[in-house]
Amino acid sequence: MSLQTTRDTCLARDASDPLRHLRDEFALPDGVIYLDGNSLGARPKASLARAREVIEAEWGDGLIRSWNTAGWVHLSRRLGDLLAPLIGAGSGEVVVTDTTSINLFKVLAAALRQQQSTAPERRVLVSERDNFPTDLYIAEGLTELLKMGGGAAYELRLIDSPKELPQAIRDDVAVLMLTHVNYKTGYMHDMAGVTALAREAGALTVWDLAHSAGAVPVDLHGARADFAVGCTYKYLNGGPGAPAFLWVAPHHQNRFWQPLSGWFGHARQFAMEPAYTPADGIGRFLCGTQPITALSLVECGLAIFRHTDMAALRAKSLALTELFIQLVEARCGQHPLILVTPRDAAHRGSQVSFEHPQGYAVMQALIARGVIGDYREPRIMRFGFTPLYTRFVDVWDAVEALRDLLESGAWDKPEFHQRGAVT
Amino acid sequence: MSLQTTRDTCLARDASDPLRHLRDEFALPDGVIYLDGNSLGARPKASLARAREVIEAEWGDGLIRSWNTAGWVHLSRRLGDLLAPLIGAGSGEVVVTDTTSINLFKVLAAALRQQQSTAPERRVLVSERDNFPTDLYIAEGLTELLKMGGGAAYELRLIDSPKELPQAIRDDVAVLMLTHVNYKTGYMHDMAGVTALAREAGALTVWDLAHSAGAVPVDLHGARADFAVGCTYKYLNGGPGAPAFLWVAPHHQNRFWQPLSGWFGHARQFAMEPAYTPADGIGRFLCGTQPITALSLVECGLAIFRHTDMAALRAKSLALTELFIQLVEARCGQHPLILVTPRDAAHRGSQVSFEHPQGYAVMQALIARGVIGDYREPRIMRFGFTPLYTRFVDVWDAVEALRDLLESGAWDKPEFHQRGAVT
């Protein structure tokens, strides 16, 4: 961007954007600029007809028979195979199931147990203090539970900056658990470099791809990662709370055991045996019966990615975030906004976060004007850019709305300071 | 029933059935007699419009705002409050979330940990060998995980008959985990009596209500039970794989801790604190983000119960199962069918199971004729009766179809012996 950027030059960029037709796949409401696909992705148009088919034909008419005839029994694996290419994984390595929190519990337990059998002195999980809280809570829950056994305790070692990683990953570390792109700052780790660091130190790596899958190129095989989890309701546009995903490196799959060993993970599910025998491969990371209606809609989001590739999406994503940063700094520069997202593209996901002393109220006022981002404690306004449907002119208009609010002080009204259940 | 029962007397019973209008709430396909509501409940007609509202208006137009404006953030608790009266529970005691397997893991871990703090010598979980397999697998997964701590191991003590309960519940028992109505036989435990036995022995009780909720009267408070889990996709007609439920006795809620401690269970979810503080009450049994589309449809199933009560449903359920047993024995008596469901109404759920040496093929042939029950290893044909929509004439017609198949031998064709992924 240069100082010559205008609304018209943004419109021109949209007109020549090779991905512009992908926006037609989404049902976006009029009068809204949606910059929160990093929290809940927009609705693929196809989802309504698919829901009708699942509810009327598969559930209503097919009834119990649809477990076979509509393929419900294999749906978690089939969707996993569709998702795999977006994260550098192969067929038979991914399942779409349960929630990110639950899946994290499975892989953390699997990793710790595996380490215990070969390196029982490794009793530390390393993560970041500003990792997404549920990741830390799940690690805490698992380590608390393991204290019940009465043996040596596990410790959660939290670092305050990625720079501390080399010192933190010592020979007492069992597992390194990181979120690839930070939910708050948008900072993106060098997955290959960090994974190599962990592997050399003898630690297993668990990557949370909640803010990566569908947003930035991910190469789990290339990085030689061990485990990954993530969600489908952000950049993959699977629907509110849509089931999450879980990946295990193929050479690990049959070595690992996980404790949420429900019947969908059994080698012979319908033999109804009283003892558990894990299925071969990724299937052993399944647990209970999945919410088929919600699970089915994940396919509508994944299908859109067939029309493009992650390299093209990344190029547009960086162009959008770059433009947003430059426009905010050029046009709102006199206001107390602090960029917390890396300027270095190599460390930036597909969101941009700015701190503002009254970030909550400013964001509520923006939302009231139809520019939807969100807020995260403390003081952070988040703006997510989804190259599948965000236009360059949306960036321009969003910055103008922000500028107008800050100039006029119109954000400083009681209603914008009031807190909802979800902030 | 007497020998005078005919198709016409069945039609007459339907005409005078006070619950007959409830069938109008369901979309049942033509040409089908559906006797598998114990596996997947039929579709409430209201579910299609509700799905459209959730997908188009709440997700598509409301986008991220719907967490507040459409009440998504409280949906698990709100549905729990609607479900509570059906199981003898109160408001604020139930959540609808995750799967039965996952919820069982939560409450088993909570119960064991509580016992450990006051009675660490109690290291046994008692259950039945023919409990639903996933329940046993989850107990096995938890006890395997706890071995990692390196302390004293937990043991799973499986009994082969309810008669063994008094001997099995000794002073080393931490938890008694039972399914109230057996998935295979339809045997129903005396919940109050068994719970009293456990309580006197110092054990905590976990009841799986998968085949009870909406099918038979349940009084968790009256029985003084400790924990319960169950599913919403059988007799509650919540949709395929719809999220499950979890109940904790109110006097226990704040004493218990569970290890799947995701952010939805945190006391201050959006404060984004790095350490976990459990919410007060039942909220601490929530974990991750729920599949909103599927979760929302649970309400359509629950709403139908407002037009009736469990006593009326139980009376009709027993009349249906009684009629089925008597007609099968009267009209198919010369064939090798063995009733495995108790004749004693006090110990019968809302299903009837018969063993047949070729049960699998006979059931496939029945299904091909539009009489849908299902099959469970070994040799068991299951027939579920849902008093909300099953008619007396359906019972007559189902038995006539069975009789015709057995008389003609038309079930003995290669295609009926072929196994699907789901049996």
PDB file of N, CA, C and O in Angstrom, chain A residues 101-147:
ATOM      1  N   SER A 101     -11.258 -29.051  23.033  1.00  0.00           N
ATOM      2  CA  SER A 101     -10.834 -29.347  24.415  1.00  0.00           C
ATOM      3  C   SER A 101     -10.736 -30.851  24.647  1.00  0.00           C
ATOM      4  O   SER A 101      -9.744 -31.341  25.202  1.00  0.00           O
ATOM      5  N   ILE A 102     -11.766 -31.573  24.257  1.00  0.00           N
ATOM      6  CA  ILE A 102     -11.790 -33.027  24.451  1.00  0.00           C
ATOM      7  C   ILE A 102     -10.663 -33.687  23.653  1.00  0.00           C
ATOM      8  O   ILE A 102      -9.963 -34.574  24.151  1.00  0.00           O
ATOM      9  N   ASN A 103     -10.487 -33.247  22.425  1.00  0.00           N
ATOM     10  CA  ASN A 103      -9.440 -33.844  21.589  1.00  0.00           C
ATOM     11  C   ASN A 103      -8.052 -33.566  22.150  1.00  0.00           C
ATOM     12  O   ASN A 103      -7.148 -34.406  22.070  1.00  0.00           O
ATOM     13  N   LEU A 104      -7.897 -32.408  22.740  1.00  0.00           N
ATOM     14  CA  LEU A 104      -6.623 -32.070  23.360  1.00  0.00           C
ATOM     15  C   LEU A 104      -6.351 -33.005  24.548  1.00  0.00           C
ATOM     16  O   LEU A 104      -5.216 -33.479  24.732  1.00  0.00           O
ATOM     17  N   PHE A 105      -7.375 -33.275  25.321  1.00  0.00           N
ATOM     18  CA  PHE A 105      -7.225 -34.205  26.443  1.00  0.00           C
ATOM     19  C   PHE A 105      -6.752 -35.569  25.936  1.00  0.00           C
ATOM     20  O   PHE A 105      -5.855 -36.186  26.514  1.00  0.00           O
ATOM     21  N   LYS A 106      -7.368 -36.022  24.833  1.00  0.00           N
ATOM     22  CA  LYS A 106      -6.982 -37.332  24.281  1.00  0.00           C
ATOM     23  C   LYS A 106      -5.503 -37.364  23.897  1.00  0.00           C
ATOM     24  O   LYS A 106      -4.780 -38.293  24.272  1.00  0.00           O
ATOM     25  N   VAL A 107      -5.064 -36.362  23.149  1.00  0.00           N
ATOM     26  CA  VAL A 107      -3.691 -36.432  22.645  1.00  0.00           C
ATOM     27  C   VAL A 107      -2.676 -36.128  23.743  1.00  0.00           C
ATOM     28  O   VAL A 107      -1.591 -36.724  23.747  1.00  0.00           O
ATOM     29  N   LEU A 108      -3.014 -35.267  24.678  1.00  0.00           N
ATOM     30  CA  LEU A 108      -2.082 -35.018  25.789  1.00  0.00           C
ATOM     31  C   LEU A 108      -1.907 -36.287  26.615  1.00  0.00           C
ATOM     32  O   LEU A 108      -0.785 -36.655  26.991  1.00  0.00           O
ATOM     33  N   ALA A 109      -3.017 -36.956  26.903  1.00  0.00           N
ATOM     34  CA  ALA A 109      -2.932 -38.196  27.688  1.00  0.00           C
ATOM     35  C   ALA A 109      -2.131 -39.253  26.922  1.00  0.00           C
ATOM     36  O   ALA A 109      -1.296 -39.956  27.498  1.00  0.00           O
ATOM     37  N   ALA A 110      -2.396 -39.347  25.616  1.00  0.00           N
ATOM     38  CA  ALA A 110      -1.676 -40.324  24.799  1.00  0.00           C
ATOM     39  C   ALA A 110      -0.179 -40.023  24.811  1.00  0.00           C
ATOM     40  O   ALA A 110       0.653 -40.935  24.976  1.00  0.00           O
ATOM     41  N   ALA A 111       0.160 -38.752  24.662  1.00  0.00           N
ATOM     42  CA  ALA A 111       1.571 -38.374  24.611  1.00  0.00           C
ATOM     43  C   ALA A 111       2.264 -38.616  25.944  1.00  0.00           C
ATOM     44  O   ALA A 111       3.361 -39.180  25.998  1.00  0.00           O
ATOM     45  N   LEU A 112       1.618 -38.233  27.042  1.00  0.00           N
ATOM     46  CA  LEU A 112       2.237 -38.419  28.359  1.00  0.00           C
ATOM     47  C   LEU A 112       2.437 -39.906  28.659  1.00  0.00           C
ATOM     48  O   LEU A 112       3.457 -40.316  29.203  1.00  0.00           O
ATOM     49  N   ARG A 113       1.429 -40.706  28.290  1.00  0.00           N
ATOM     50  CA  ARG A 113       1.527 -42.137  28.597  1.00  0.00           C
ATOM     51  C   ARG A 113       2.650 -42.783  27.786  1.00  0.00           C
ATOM     52  O   ARG A 113       3.384 -43.634  28.288  1.00  0.00           O
ATOM     53  N   GLN A 114       2.769 -42.346  26.539  1.00  0.00           N
ATOM     54  CA  GLN A 114       3.829 -42.890  25.708  1.00  0.00           C
ATOM     55  C   GLN A 114       5.198 -42.505  26.270  1.00  0.00           C
ATOM     56  O   GLN A 114       6.097 -43.345  26.381  1.00  0.00           O
ATOM     57  N   GLN A 115       5.322 -41.262  26.672  1.00  0.00           N
ATOM     58  CA  GLN A 115       6.585 -40.816  27.259  1.00  0.00           C
ATOM     59  C   GLN A 115       6.890 -41.594  28.542  1.00  0.00           C
ATOM     60  O   GLN A 115       8.028 -41.977  28.795  1.00  0.00           O
ATOM     61  N   GLN A 116       5.824 -41.843  29.322  1.00  0.00           N
ATOM     62  CA  GLN A 116       6.065 -42.534  30.596  1.00  0.00           C
ATOM     63  C   GLN A 116       6.654 -43.915  30.372  1.00  0.00           C
ATOM     64  O   GLN A 116       7.472 -44.383  31.168  1.00  0.00           O
ATOM     65  N   SER A 117       6.250 -44.561  29.277  1.00  0.00           N
ATOM     66  CA  SER A 117       6.730 -45.929  29.055  1.00  0.00           C
ATOM     67  C   SER A 117       8.199 -45.957  28.626  1.00  0.00           C
ATOM     68  O   SER A 117       8.872 -46.962  28.793  1.00  0.00           O
ATOM     69  N   THR A 118       8.687 -44.847  28.073  1.00  0.00           N
ATOM     70  CA  THR A 118      10.079 -44.851  27.605  1.00  0.00           C
ATOM     71  C   THR A 118      10.968 -43.865  28.351  1.00  0.00           C
ATOM     72  O   THR A 118      12.176 -44.053  28.418  1.00  0.00           O
ATOM     73  N   ALA A 119      10.365 -42.800  28.878  1.00  0.00           N
ATOM     74  CA  ALA A 119      11.160 -41.762  29.553  1.00  0.00           C
ATOM     75  C   ALA A 119      10.379 -41.236  30.756  1.00  0.00           C
ATOM     76  O   ALA A 119       9.926 -40.099  30.771  1.00  0.00           O
ATOM     77  N   PRO A 120      10.213 -42.096  31.777  1.00  0.00           N
ATOM     78  CA  PRO A 120       9.328 -41.728  32.898  1.00  0.00           C
ATOM     79  C   PRO A 120       9.807 -40.514  33.695  1.00  0.00           C
ATOM     80  O   PRO A 120       9.019 -39.943  34.450  1.00  0.00           O
ATOM     81  N   GLU A 121      11.045 -40.134  33.502  1.00  0.00           N
ATOM     82  CA  GLU A 121      11.542 -38.958  34.232  1.00  0.00           C
ATOM     83  C   GLU A 121      11.040 -37.654  33.612  1.00  0.00           C
ATOM     84  O   GLU A 121      11.155 -36.591  34.223  1.00  0.00           O
ATOM     85  N   ARG A 122      10.471 -37.744  32.440  1.00  0.00           N
ATOM     86  CA  ARG A 122       9.933 -36.537  31.787  1.00  0.00           C
ATOM     87  C   ARG A 122       8.540 -36.252  32.347  1.00  0.00           C
ATOM     88  O   ARG A 122       7.600 -36.972  32.062  1.00  0.00           O
ATOM     89  N   ARG A 123       8.423 -35.209  33.109  1.00  0.00           N
ATOM     90  CA  ARG A 123       7.186 -34.940  33.843  1.00  0.00           C
ATOM     91  C   ARG A 123       6.699 -33.511  33.632  1.00  0.00           C
ATOM     92  O   ARG A 123       5.903 -33.004  34.428  1.00  0.00           O
ATOM     93  N   VAL A 124       7.184 -32.849  32.593  1.00  0.00           N
ATOM     94  CA  VAL A 124       6.820 -31.443  32.389  1.00  0.00           C
ATOM     95  C   VAL A 124       6.091 -31.263  31.056  1.00  0.00           C
ATOM     96  O   VAL A 124       6.480 -31.845  30.039  1.00  0.00           O
ATOM     97  N   LEU A 125       5.010 -30.491  31.092  1.00  0.00           N
ATOM     98  CA  LEU A 125       4.351 -30.008  29.870  1.00  0.00           C
ATOM     99  C   LEU A 125       4.699 -28.539  29.731  1.00  0.00           C
ATOM    100  O   LEU A 125       4.461 -27.764  30.666  1.00  0.00           O
ATOM    101  N   VAL A 126       5.205 -28.151  28.579  1.00  0.00           N
ATOM    102  CA  VAL A 126       5.523 -26.742  28.340  1.00  0.00           C
ATOM    103  C   VAL A 126       4.429 -26.120  27.477  1.00  0.00           C
ATOM    104  O   VAL A 126       3.990 -26.719  26.501  1.00  0.00           O
ATOM    105  N   SER A 127       4.000 -24.936  27.885  1.00  0.00           N
ATOM    106  CA  SER A 127       3.075 -24.173  27.049  1.00  0.00           C
ATOM    107  C   SER A 127       3.265 -22.682  27.324  1.00  0.00           C
ATOM    108  O   SER A 127       4.178 -22.297  28.065  1.00  0.00           O
ATOM    109  N   GLU A 128       2.411 -21.869  26.725  1.00  0.00           N
ATOM    110  CA  GLU A 128       2.499 -20.420  26.915  1.00  0.00           C
ATOM    111  C   GLU A 128       1.399 -19.931  27.832  1.00  0.00           C
ATOM    112  O   GLU A 128       0.260 -20.382  27.721  1.00  0.00           O
ATOM    113  N   ARG A 129       1.738 -18.981  28.673  1.00  0.00           N
ATOM    114  CA  ARG A 129       0.749 -18.436  29.602  1.00  0.00           C
ATOM    115  C   ARG A 129      -0.409 -17.777  28.850  1.00  0.00           C
ATOM    116  O   ARG A 129      -1.534 -17.777  29.336  1.00  0.00           O
ATOM    117  N   ASP A 130      -0.139 -17.246  27.675  1.00  0.00           N
ATOM    118  CA  ASP A 130      -1.244 -16.645  26.928  1.00  0.00           C
ATOM    119  C   ASP A 130      -1.752 -17.564  25.808  1.00  0.00           C
ATOM    120  O   ASP A 130      -2.357 -17.092  24.848  1.00  0.00           O
ATOM    121  N   ASN A 131      -1.524 -18.846  25.960  1.00  0.00           N
ATOM    122  CA  ASN A 131      -2.188 -19.829  25.103  1.00  0.00           C
ATOM    123  C   ASN A 131      -3.698 -19.687  25.326  1.00  0.00           C
ATOM    124  O   ASN A 131      -4.131 -19.142  26.353  1.00  0.00           O
ATOM    125  N   PHE A 132      -4.498 -20.204  24.402  1.00  0.00           N
ATOM    126  CA  PHE A 132      -5.942 -20.111  24.610  1.00  0.00           C
ATOM    127  C   PHE A 132      -6.290 -20.831  25.922  1.00  0.00           C
ATOM    128  O   PHE A 132      -5.865 -21.965  26.138  1.00  0.00           O
ATOM    129  N   PRO A 133      -7.036 -20.162  26.808  1.00  0.00           N
ATOM    130  CA  PRO A 133      -7.220 -20.703  28.163  1.00  0.00           C
ATOM    131  C   PRO A 133      -7.674 -22.154  28.215  1.00  0.00           C
ATOM    132  O   PRO A 133      -7.188 -22.926  29.048  1.00  0.00           O
ATOM    133  N   THR A 134      -8.589 -22.574  27.347  1.00  0.00           N
ATOM    134  CA  THR A 134      -9.091 -23.946  27.495  1.00  0.00           C
ATOM    135  C   THR A 134      -7.967 -24.964  27.322  1.00  0.00           C
ATOM    136  O   THR A 134      -7.991 -26.031  27.942  1.00  0.00           O
ATOM    137  N   ASP A 135      -6.964 -24.628  26.521  1.00  0.00           N
ATOM    138  CA  ASP A 135      -5.835 -25.548  26.354  1.00  0.00           C
ATOM    139  C   ASP A 135      -5.099 -25.729  27.684  1.00  0.00           C
ATOM    140  O   ASP A 135      -4.738 -26.845  28.071  1.00  0.00           O
ATOM    141  N   LEU A 136      -4.904 -24.618  28.375  1.00  0.00           N
ATOM    142  CA  LEU A 136      -4.226 -24.692  29.680  1.00  0.00           C
ATOM    143  C   LEU A 136      -5.104 -25.407  30.702  1.00  0.00           C
ATOM    144  O   LEU A 136      -4.615 -26.192  31.515  1.00  0.00           O
ATOM    145  N   TYR A 137      -6.411 -25.143  30.658  1.00  0.00           N
ATOM    146  CA  TYR A 137      -7.316 -25.773  31.628  1.00  0.00           C
ATOM    147  C   TYR A 137      -7.341 -27.294  31.434  1.00  0.00           C
ATOM    148  O   TYR A 137      -7.443 -28.062  32.405  1.00  0.00           O
ATOM    149  N   ILE A 138      -7.297 -27.719  30.183  1.00  0.00           N
ATOM    150  CA  ILE A 138      -7.319 -29.156  29.908  1.00  0.00           C
ATOM    151  C   ILE A 138      -6.010 -29.805  30.389  1.00  0.00           C
ATOM    152  O   ILE A 138      -6.026 -30.880  30.999  1.00  0.00           O
ATOM    153  N   ALA A 139      -4.902 -29.143  30.142  1.00  0.00           N
ATOM    154  CA  ALA A 139      -3.620 -29.679  30.642  1.00  0.00           C
ATOM    155  C   ALA A 139      -3.643 -29.738  32.164  1.00  0.00           C
ATOM    156  O   ALA A 139      -3.172 -30.718  32.772  1.00  0.00           O
ATOM    157  N   GLU A 140      -4.216 -28.717  32.779  1.00  0.00           N
ATOM    158  CA  GLU A 140      -4.322 -28.686  34.246  1.00  0.00           C
ATOM    159  C   GLU A 140      -5.225 -29.825  34.734  1.00  0.00           C
ATOM    160  O   GLU A 140      -4.907 -30.510  35.707  1.00  0.00           O
ATOM    161  N   GLY A 141      -6.344 -30.027  34.048  1.00  0.00           N
ATOM    162  CA  GLY A 141      -7.272 -31.100  34.428  1.00  0.00           C
ATOM    163  C   GLY A 141      -6.606 -32.458  34.360  1.00  0.00           C
ATOM    164  O   GLY A 141      -6.766 -33.296  35.261  1.00  0.00           O
ATOM    165  N   LEU A 142      -5.847 -32.688  33.303  1.00  0.00           N
ATOM    166  CA  LEU A 142      -5.168 -33.973  33.154  1.00  0.00           C
ATOM    167  C   LEU A 142      -4.107 -34.166  34.237  1.00  0.00           C
ATOM    168  O   LEU A 142      -4.036 -35.231  34.861  1.00  0.00           O
ATOM    169  N   THR A 143      -3.300 -33.147  34.491  1.00  0.00           N
ATOM    170  CA  THR A 143      -2.249 -33.312  35.497  1.00  0.00           C
ATOM    171  C   THR A 143      -2.851 -33.457  36.898  1.00  0.00           C
ATOM    172  O   THR A 143      -2.353 -34.235  37.710  1.00  0.00           O
ATOM    173  N   GLU A 144      -3.943 -32.748  37.156  1.00  0.00           N
ATOM    174  CA  GLU A 144      -4.637 -32.923  38.450  1.00  0.00           C
ATOM    175  C   GLU A 144      -5.134 -34.358  38.604  1.00  0.00           C
ATOM    176  O   GLU A 144      -5.013 -34.973  39.666  1.00  0.00           O
ATOM    177  N   LEU A 145      -5.732 -34.876  37.537  1.00  0.00           N
ATOM    178  CA  LEU A 145      -6.272 -36.235  37.587  1.00  0.00           C
ATOM    179  C   LEU A 145      -5.163 -37.240  37.863  1.00  0.00           C
ATOM    180  O   LEU A 145      -5.337 -38.178  38.648  1.00  0.00           O
ATOM    181  N   LEU A 146      -4.013 -37.017  37.229  1.00  0.00           N
ATOM    182  CA  LEU A 146      -2.913 -37.981  37.377  1.00  0.00           C
ATOM    183  C   LEU A 146      -2.325 -37.959  38.780  1.00  0.00           C
ATOM    184  O   LEU A 146      -1.690 -38.918  39.198  1.00  0.00           O
ATOM    185  N   LYS A 147      -2.556 -36.877  39.511  1.00  0.00           N
ATOM    186  CA  LYS A 147      -2.098 -36.847  40.914  1.00  0.00           C
ATOM    187  C   LYS A 147      -2.808 -37.905  41.744  1.00  0.00           C
ATOM    188  O   LYS A 147      -2.304 -38.327  42.779  1.00  0.00           O
TER     189      LYS A 147
END
